[in-house]
Short mmCIF file of C-alpha atoms in Angstrom, two decimals:
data_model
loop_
_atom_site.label_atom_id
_atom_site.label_comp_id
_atom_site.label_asym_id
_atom_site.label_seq_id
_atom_site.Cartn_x
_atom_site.Cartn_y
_atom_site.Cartn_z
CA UNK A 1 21.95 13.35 5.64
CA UNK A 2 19.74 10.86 7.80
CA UNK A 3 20.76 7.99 4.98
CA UNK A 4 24.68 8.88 6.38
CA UNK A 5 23.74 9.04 9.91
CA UNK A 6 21.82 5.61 9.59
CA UNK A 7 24.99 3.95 7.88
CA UNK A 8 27.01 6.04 10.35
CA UNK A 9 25.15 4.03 12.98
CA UNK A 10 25.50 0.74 11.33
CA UNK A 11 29.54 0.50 11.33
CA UNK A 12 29.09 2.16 15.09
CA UNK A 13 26.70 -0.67 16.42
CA UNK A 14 27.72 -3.89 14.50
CA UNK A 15 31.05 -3.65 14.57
CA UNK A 16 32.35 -1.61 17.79
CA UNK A 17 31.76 -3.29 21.13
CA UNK A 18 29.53 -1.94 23.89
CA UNK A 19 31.28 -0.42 26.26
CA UNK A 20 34.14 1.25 23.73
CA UNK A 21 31.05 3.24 21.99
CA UNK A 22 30.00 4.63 25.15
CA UNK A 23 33.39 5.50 26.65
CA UNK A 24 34.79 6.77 23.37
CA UNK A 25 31.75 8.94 22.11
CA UNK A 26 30.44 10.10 25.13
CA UNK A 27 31.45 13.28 24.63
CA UNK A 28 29.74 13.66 20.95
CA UNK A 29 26.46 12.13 22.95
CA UNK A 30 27.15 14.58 25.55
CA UNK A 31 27.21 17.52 23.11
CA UNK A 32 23.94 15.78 21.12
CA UNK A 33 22.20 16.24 24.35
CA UNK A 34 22.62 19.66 25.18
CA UNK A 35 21.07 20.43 21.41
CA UNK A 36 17.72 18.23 22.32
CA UNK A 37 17.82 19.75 25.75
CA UNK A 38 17.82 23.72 23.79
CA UNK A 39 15.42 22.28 21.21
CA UNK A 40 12.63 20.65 23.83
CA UNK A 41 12.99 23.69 26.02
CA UNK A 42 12.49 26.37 23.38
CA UNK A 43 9.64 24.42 22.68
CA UNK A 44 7.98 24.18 26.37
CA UNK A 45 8.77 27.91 26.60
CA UNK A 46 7.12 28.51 23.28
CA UNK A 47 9.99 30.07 21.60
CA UNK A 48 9.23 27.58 18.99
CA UNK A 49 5.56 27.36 18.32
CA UNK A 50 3.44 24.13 18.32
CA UNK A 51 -0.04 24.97 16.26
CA UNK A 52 -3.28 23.07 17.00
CA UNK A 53 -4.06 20.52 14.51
CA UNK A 54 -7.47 19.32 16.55
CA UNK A 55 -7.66 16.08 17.62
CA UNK A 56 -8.08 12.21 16.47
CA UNK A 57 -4.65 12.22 16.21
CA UNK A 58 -2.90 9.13 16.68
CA UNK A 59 0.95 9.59 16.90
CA UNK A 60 3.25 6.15 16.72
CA UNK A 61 6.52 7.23 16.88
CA UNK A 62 10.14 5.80 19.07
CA UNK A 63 12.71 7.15 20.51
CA UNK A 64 15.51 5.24 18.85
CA UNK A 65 17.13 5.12 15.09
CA UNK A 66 14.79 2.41 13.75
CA UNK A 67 13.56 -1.26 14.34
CA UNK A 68 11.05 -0.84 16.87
CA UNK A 69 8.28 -1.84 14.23
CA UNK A 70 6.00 1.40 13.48
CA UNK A 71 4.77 0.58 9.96
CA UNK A 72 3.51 -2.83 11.29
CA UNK A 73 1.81 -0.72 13.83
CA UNK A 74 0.06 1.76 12.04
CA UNK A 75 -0.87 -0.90 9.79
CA UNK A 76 -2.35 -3.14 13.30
CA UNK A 77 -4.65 0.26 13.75
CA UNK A 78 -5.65 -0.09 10.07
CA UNK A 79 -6.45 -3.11 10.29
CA UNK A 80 -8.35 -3.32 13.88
CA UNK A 81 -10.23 0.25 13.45
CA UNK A 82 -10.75 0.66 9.65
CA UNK A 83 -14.34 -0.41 9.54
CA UNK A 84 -14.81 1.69 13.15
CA UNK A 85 -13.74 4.73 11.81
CA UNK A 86 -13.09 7.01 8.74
CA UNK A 87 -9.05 6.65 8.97
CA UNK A 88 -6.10 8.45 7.09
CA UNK A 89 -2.20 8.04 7.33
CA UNK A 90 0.77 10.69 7.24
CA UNK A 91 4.13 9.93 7.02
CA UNK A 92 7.22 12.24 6.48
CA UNK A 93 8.24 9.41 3.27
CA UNK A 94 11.45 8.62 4.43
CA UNK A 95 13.90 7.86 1.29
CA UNK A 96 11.63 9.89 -1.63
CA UNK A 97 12.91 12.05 -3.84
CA UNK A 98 11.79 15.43 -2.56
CA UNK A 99 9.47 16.47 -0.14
CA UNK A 100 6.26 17.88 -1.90
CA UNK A 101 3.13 17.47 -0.35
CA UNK A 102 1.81 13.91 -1.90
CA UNK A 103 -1.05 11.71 -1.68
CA UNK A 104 0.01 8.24 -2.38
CA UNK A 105 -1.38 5.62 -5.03
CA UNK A 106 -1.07 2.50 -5.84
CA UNK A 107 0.87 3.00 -8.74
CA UNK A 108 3.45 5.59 -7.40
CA UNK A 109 6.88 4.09 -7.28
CA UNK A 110 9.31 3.90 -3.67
CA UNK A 111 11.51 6.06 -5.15
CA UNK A 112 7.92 8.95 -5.51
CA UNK A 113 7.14 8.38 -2.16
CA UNK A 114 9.53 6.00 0.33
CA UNK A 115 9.18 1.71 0.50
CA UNK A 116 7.15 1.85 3.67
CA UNK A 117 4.07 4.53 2.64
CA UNK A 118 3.86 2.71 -0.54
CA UNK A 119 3.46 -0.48 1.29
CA UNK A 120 0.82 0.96 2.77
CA UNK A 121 -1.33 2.08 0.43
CA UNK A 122 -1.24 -1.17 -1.67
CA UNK A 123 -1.94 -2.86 1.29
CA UNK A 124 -5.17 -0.70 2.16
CA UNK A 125 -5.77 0.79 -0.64
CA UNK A 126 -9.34 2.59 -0.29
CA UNK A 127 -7.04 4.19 2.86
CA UNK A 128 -5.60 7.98 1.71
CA UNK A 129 -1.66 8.27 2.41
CA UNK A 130 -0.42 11.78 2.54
CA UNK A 131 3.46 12.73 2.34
CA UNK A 132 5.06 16.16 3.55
CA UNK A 133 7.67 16.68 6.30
CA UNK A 134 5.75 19.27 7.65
CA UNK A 135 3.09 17.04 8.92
CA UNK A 136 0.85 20.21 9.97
CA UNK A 137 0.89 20.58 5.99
CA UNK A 138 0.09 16.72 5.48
CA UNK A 139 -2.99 16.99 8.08
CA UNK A 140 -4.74 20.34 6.36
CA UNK A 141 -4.45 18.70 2.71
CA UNK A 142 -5.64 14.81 4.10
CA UNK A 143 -8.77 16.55 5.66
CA UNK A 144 -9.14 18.97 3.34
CA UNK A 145 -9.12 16.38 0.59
CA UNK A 146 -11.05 13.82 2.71
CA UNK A 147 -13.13 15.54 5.55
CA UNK A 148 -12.50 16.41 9.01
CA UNK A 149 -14.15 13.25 10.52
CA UNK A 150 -10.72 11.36 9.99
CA UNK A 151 -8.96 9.51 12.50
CA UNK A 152 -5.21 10.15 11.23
CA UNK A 153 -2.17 8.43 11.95
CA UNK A 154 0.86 9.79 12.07
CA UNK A 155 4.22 7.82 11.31
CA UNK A 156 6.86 8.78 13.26
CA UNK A 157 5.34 11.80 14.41
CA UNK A 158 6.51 11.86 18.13
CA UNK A 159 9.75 14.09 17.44
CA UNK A 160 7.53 16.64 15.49
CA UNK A 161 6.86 18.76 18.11
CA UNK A 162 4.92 21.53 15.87
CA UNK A 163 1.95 18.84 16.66
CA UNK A 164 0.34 20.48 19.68
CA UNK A 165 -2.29 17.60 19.74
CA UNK A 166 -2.68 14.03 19.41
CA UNK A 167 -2.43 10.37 21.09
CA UNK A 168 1.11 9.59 21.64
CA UNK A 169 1.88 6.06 20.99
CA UNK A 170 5.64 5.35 21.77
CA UNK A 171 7.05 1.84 20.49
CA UNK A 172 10.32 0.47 22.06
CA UNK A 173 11.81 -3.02 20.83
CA UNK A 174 11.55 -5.81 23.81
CA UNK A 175 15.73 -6.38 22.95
CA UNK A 176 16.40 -2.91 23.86
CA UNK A 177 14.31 -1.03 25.40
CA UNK A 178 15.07 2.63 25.70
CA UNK A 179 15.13 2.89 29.44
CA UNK A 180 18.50 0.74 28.92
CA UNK A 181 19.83 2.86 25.43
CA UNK A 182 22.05 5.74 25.66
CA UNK A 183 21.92 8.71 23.15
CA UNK A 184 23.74 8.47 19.77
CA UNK A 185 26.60 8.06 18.76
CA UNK A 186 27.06 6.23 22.12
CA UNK A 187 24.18 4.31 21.40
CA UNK A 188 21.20 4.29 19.35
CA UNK A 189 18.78 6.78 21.05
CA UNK A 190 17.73 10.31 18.94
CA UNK A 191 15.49 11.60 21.52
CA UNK A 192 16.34 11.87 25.49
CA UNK A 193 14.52 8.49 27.93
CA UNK A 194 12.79 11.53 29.42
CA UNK A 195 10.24 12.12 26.36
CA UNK A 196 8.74 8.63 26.94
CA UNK A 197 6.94 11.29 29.67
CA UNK A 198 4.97 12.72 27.23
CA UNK A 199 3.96 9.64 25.67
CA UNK A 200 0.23 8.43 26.41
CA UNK A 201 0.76 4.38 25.63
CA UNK A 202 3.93 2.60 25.82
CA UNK A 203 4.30 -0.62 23.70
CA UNK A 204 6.80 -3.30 23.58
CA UNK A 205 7.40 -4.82 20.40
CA UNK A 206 9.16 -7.66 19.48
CA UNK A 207 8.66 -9.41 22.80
CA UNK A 208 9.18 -13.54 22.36
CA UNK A 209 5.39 -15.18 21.98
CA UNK A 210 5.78 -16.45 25.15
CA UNK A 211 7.09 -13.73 27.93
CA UNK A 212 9.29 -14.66 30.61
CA UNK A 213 6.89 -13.42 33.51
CA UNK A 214 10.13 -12.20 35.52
CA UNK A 215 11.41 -10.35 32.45
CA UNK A 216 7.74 -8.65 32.19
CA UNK A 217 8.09 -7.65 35.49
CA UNK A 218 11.25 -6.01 35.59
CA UNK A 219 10.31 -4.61 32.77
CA UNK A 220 7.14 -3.07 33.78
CA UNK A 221 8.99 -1.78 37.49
CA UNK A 222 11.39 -0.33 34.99
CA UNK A 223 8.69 1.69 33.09
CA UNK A 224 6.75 2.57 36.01
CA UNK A 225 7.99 5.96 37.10
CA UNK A 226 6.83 7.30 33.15
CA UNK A 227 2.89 6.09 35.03
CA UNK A 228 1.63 4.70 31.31
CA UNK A 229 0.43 2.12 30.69
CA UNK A 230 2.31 -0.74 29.17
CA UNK A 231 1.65 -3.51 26.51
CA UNK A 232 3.69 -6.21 25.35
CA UNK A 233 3.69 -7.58 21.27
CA UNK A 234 5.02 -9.75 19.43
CA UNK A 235 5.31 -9.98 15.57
CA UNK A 236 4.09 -12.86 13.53
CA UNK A 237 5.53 -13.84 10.16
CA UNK A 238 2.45 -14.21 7.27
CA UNK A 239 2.32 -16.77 4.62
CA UNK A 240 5.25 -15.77 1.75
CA UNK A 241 3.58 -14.43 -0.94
CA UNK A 242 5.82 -14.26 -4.59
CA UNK A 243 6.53 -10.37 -5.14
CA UNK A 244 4.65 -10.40 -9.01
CA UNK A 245 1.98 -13.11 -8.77
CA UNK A 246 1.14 -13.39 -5.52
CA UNK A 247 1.64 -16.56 -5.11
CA UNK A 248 1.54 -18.20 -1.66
CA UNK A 249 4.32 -20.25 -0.84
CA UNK A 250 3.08 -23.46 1.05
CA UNK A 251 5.90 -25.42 2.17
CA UNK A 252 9.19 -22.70 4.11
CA UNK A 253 11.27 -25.63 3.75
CA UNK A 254 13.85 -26.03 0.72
CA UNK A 255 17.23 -27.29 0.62
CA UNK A 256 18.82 -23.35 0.26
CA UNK A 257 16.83 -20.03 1.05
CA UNK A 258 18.57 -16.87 0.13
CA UNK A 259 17.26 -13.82 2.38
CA UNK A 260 17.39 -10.37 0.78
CA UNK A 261 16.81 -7.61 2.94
CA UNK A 262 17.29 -3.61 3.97
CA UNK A 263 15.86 -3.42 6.69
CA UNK A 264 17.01 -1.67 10.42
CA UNK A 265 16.44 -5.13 11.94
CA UNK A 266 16.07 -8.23 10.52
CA UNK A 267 17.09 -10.55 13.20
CA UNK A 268 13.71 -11.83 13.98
CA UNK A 269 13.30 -12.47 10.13
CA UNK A 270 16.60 -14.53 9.54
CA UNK A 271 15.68 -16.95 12.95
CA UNK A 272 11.81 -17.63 11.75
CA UNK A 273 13.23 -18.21 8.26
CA UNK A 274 16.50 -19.88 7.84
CA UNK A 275 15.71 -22.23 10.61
CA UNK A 276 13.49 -24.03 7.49
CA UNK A 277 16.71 -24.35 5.28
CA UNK A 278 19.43 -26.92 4.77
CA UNK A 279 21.49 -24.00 4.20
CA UNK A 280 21.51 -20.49 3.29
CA UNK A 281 23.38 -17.26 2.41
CA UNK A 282 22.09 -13.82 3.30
CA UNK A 283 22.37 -10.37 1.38
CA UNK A 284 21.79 -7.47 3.95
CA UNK A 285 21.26 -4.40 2.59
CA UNK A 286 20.89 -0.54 4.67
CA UNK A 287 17.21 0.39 5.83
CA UNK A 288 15.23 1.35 3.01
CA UNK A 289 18.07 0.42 0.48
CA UNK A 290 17.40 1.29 -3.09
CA UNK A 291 18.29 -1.77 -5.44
CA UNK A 292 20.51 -1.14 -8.08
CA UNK A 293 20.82 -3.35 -11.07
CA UNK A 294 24.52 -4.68 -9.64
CA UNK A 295 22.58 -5.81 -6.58
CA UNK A 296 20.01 -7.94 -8.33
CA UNK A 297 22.89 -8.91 -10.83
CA UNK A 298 24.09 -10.29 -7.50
CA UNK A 299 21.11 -12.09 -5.93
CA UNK A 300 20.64 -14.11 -9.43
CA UNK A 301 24.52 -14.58 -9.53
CA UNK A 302 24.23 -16.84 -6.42
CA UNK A 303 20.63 -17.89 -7.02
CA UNK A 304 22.18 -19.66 -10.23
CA UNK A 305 25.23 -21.15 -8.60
CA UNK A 306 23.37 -23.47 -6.58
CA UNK A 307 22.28 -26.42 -7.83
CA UNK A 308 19.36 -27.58 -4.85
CA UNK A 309 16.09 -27.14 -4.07
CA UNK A 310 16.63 -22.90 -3.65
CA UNK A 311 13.76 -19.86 -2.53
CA UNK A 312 14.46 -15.97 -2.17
CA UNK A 313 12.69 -14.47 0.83
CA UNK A 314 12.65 -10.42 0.87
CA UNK A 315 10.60 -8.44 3.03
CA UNK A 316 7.52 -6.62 2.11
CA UNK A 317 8.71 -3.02 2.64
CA UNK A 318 11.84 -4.27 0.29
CA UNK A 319 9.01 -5.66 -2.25
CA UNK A 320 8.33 -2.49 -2.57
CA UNK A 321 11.62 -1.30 -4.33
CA UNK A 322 12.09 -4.77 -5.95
CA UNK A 323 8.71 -4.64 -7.67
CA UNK A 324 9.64 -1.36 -9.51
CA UNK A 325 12.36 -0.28 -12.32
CA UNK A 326 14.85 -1.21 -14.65
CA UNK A 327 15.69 -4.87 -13.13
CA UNK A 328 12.11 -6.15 -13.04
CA UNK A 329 12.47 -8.05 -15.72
CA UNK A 330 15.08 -10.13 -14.16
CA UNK A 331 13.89 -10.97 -11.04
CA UNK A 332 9.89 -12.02 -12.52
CA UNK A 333 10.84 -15.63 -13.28
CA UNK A 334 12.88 -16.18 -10.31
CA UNK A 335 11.05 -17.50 -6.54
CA UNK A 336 11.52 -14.47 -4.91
CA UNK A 337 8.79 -14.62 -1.93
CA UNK A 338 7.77 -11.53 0.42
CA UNK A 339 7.21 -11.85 4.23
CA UNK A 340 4.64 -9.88 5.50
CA UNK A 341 4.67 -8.77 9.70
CA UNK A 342 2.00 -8.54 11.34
CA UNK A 343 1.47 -6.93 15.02
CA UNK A 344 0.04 -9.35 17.97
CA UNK A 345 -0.71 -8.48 21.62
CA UNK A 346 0.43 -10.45 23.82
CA UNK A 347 -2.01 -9.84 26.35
CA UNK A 348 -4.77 -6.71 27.01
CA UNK A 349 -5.77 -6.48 23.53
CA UNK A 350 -9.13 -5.06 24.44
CA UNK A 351 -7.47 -2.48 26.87
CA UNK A 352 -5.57 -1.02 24.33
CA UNK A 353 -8.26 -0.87 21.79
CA UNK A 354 -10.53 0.61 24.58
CA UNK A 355 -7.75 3.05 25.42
CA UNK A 356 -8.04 4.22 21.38
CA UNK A 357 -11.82 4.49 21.59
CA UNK A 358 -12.27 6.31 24.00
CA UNK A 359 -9.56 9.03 23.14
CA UNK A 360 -11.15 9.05 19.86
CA UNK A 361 -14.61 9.53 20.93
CA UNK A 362 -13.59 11.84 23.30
CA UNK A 363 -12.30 14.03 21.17
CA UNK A 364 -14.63 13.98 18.19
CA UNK A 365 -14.81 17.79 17.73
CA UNK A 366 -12.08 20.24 16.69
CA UNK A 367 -11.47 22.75 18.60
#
């Protein structure tokens, strides 16, 4: 169902303008509202109940359908406090098969347990990865498994409101920030502006490496009234790195690139990388599109039919699906290259880190 809604939102955003989506589906947004209104408010009443999952729970979530960059951040956390603390991850698994409670390997497949989880674990492995929609479930079996001294962080986790605790860590894209978003259909919000209350940090990712002091103000006197505090980040592009050897790709520039993705955004991707080539054609793919063997058929199709210099860039959450199944064997010779993101502050790295500490210590019993 969420696979429909997210193509659903695709044909809605790329293709009708602006202001026809809001006049035209206001009503449906209208309607969509009510719902989250009834669902948040039999929640605060405690008609629906919220259990106590103790604390060192760090919640990264958005309020919008996608692209605001929350696997790069939980993997920023993984990377800054890994060696700090004892740290675990749990994730819903968005795109797996089912939804039985699983802790990830390195060897599972996307299809077993979703692109960006996977992705994850391969990329910290000694890290445990547990899967379950019911992320109360995911939490018991993580510290069960791994002991309660884990800092876990949840991905996506700041709709699931049967989380009573945790620090909520709410991402919103620098290009559209939800304070200026309207609720879906009529634009690409799933929760209301008003939740960004309940949110503990507020981060803006995305933002251009150099900010546009006037924009960061506005900005910031736009977010004021939710009294968080705010941090800006931007996303840098690593070294391409071929999908089955590893390989690291020294010189971006060729005479063709061909950029493969299925992503929710890849925007950022096709200025940073196609600026390199001569010239270049582009396959985009859904968000967490599974590859079929006419799709790869494709890719090699054109990668064949042009006779210069010629790379494929791919993403590493689509590496993910690429590395696995039937078509391996015909993508292994090609020079198909992953591009990792990584998260970068911008400014008041050490006050957000801080912020983390000290909730963590804070909090380092159950109750």
């Amino acid at each position: 169902m969420l696979s429909d809604l997210k193509k659903l939102t695709a044909t809605i955003f790329y293709i009708w303008p602006m202001f026809l989506r809001v006049i035209l589906l206001s009503p449906f947004a209208l309607i969509y509202k009510v719902v989250l209104h009834l669902r948040h408010g039999m929640f605060n009443m405690g008609v629906l109940k919220s259990k106590d999952m103790g604390h060192k729970l760090l919640k990264v979530g958005n309020l919008a359908l996608g692209g605001s960059g929350k696997t790069p951040f939980v993997e920023y956390l993984i990377r800054v406090f890994g060696d700090e603390f004892e740290m675990g991850v749990v994730s819903r698994g968005y795109g797996r098969e089912n939804d039985n409670l699983k802790n990830v390997t390195v060897d599972d497949t996307a299809e077993e347990v979703g692109d960006e989880p996977l992705q994850i674990k391969r990329k910290f492995p000694i890290i445990p990865v547990f899967l379950k929609g019911d992320r109360c479930a995911a939490i018991s079996a993580l510290r069960h498994s791994h002991g309660s001294n884990e800092v876990i962080v949840l991905d996506d986790a700041l709709q699931h409101r049967k989380l009573m605790n945790g620090l909520n860590i709410l991402l919103s894209s620098y290009e559209r920030p939800f304070y200026k978003d309207f609720l879906f259909p009529s634009g690409k919000l799933r929760d209301l502006r008003s939740r960004a209350y309940s949110s503990d940090l507020i981060i803006i990712t995305k933002s251009p490496t150099i900010l546009d002091l006037q924009e960061e103000t506005r900005m910031r006197k736009s977010l004021a009234k939710y009294n968080k505090p705010v941090f800006f980040t931007s996303i840098k592009y690593t070294r391409p790195q071929h999908i089955f050897s590893q390989k690291i790709l020294e010189n971006k520039v060729n005479e063709h690139a061909i950029l493969v993705t299925g992503i929710a955004s890849s925007q950022g991707m096709k200025k940073d990388i196609l600026h390199n080539a001569k010239d270049w054609t582009y396959f985009d793919f859904g968000d967490h599109h599974s590859y079929s063997e006419k799709d790869i058929q494709k890719i090699i199709e054109k990668y064949g039919s042009i006779n210069v210099d010629t790379v494929i860039f791919t993403t590493e959450k689509d590496a993910q699906r690429l590395t696995r199944g039937r078509h391996v064997h015909l993508l292994k010779e090609l020079p198909i290259y992953a591009i990792g993101i990584e998260v970068q502050f911008l400014k008041e790295e050490e006050k957000f880190k801080n912020a983390i500490r000290n909730y963590v210590r804070t909090n380092s019993s159950f109750s």
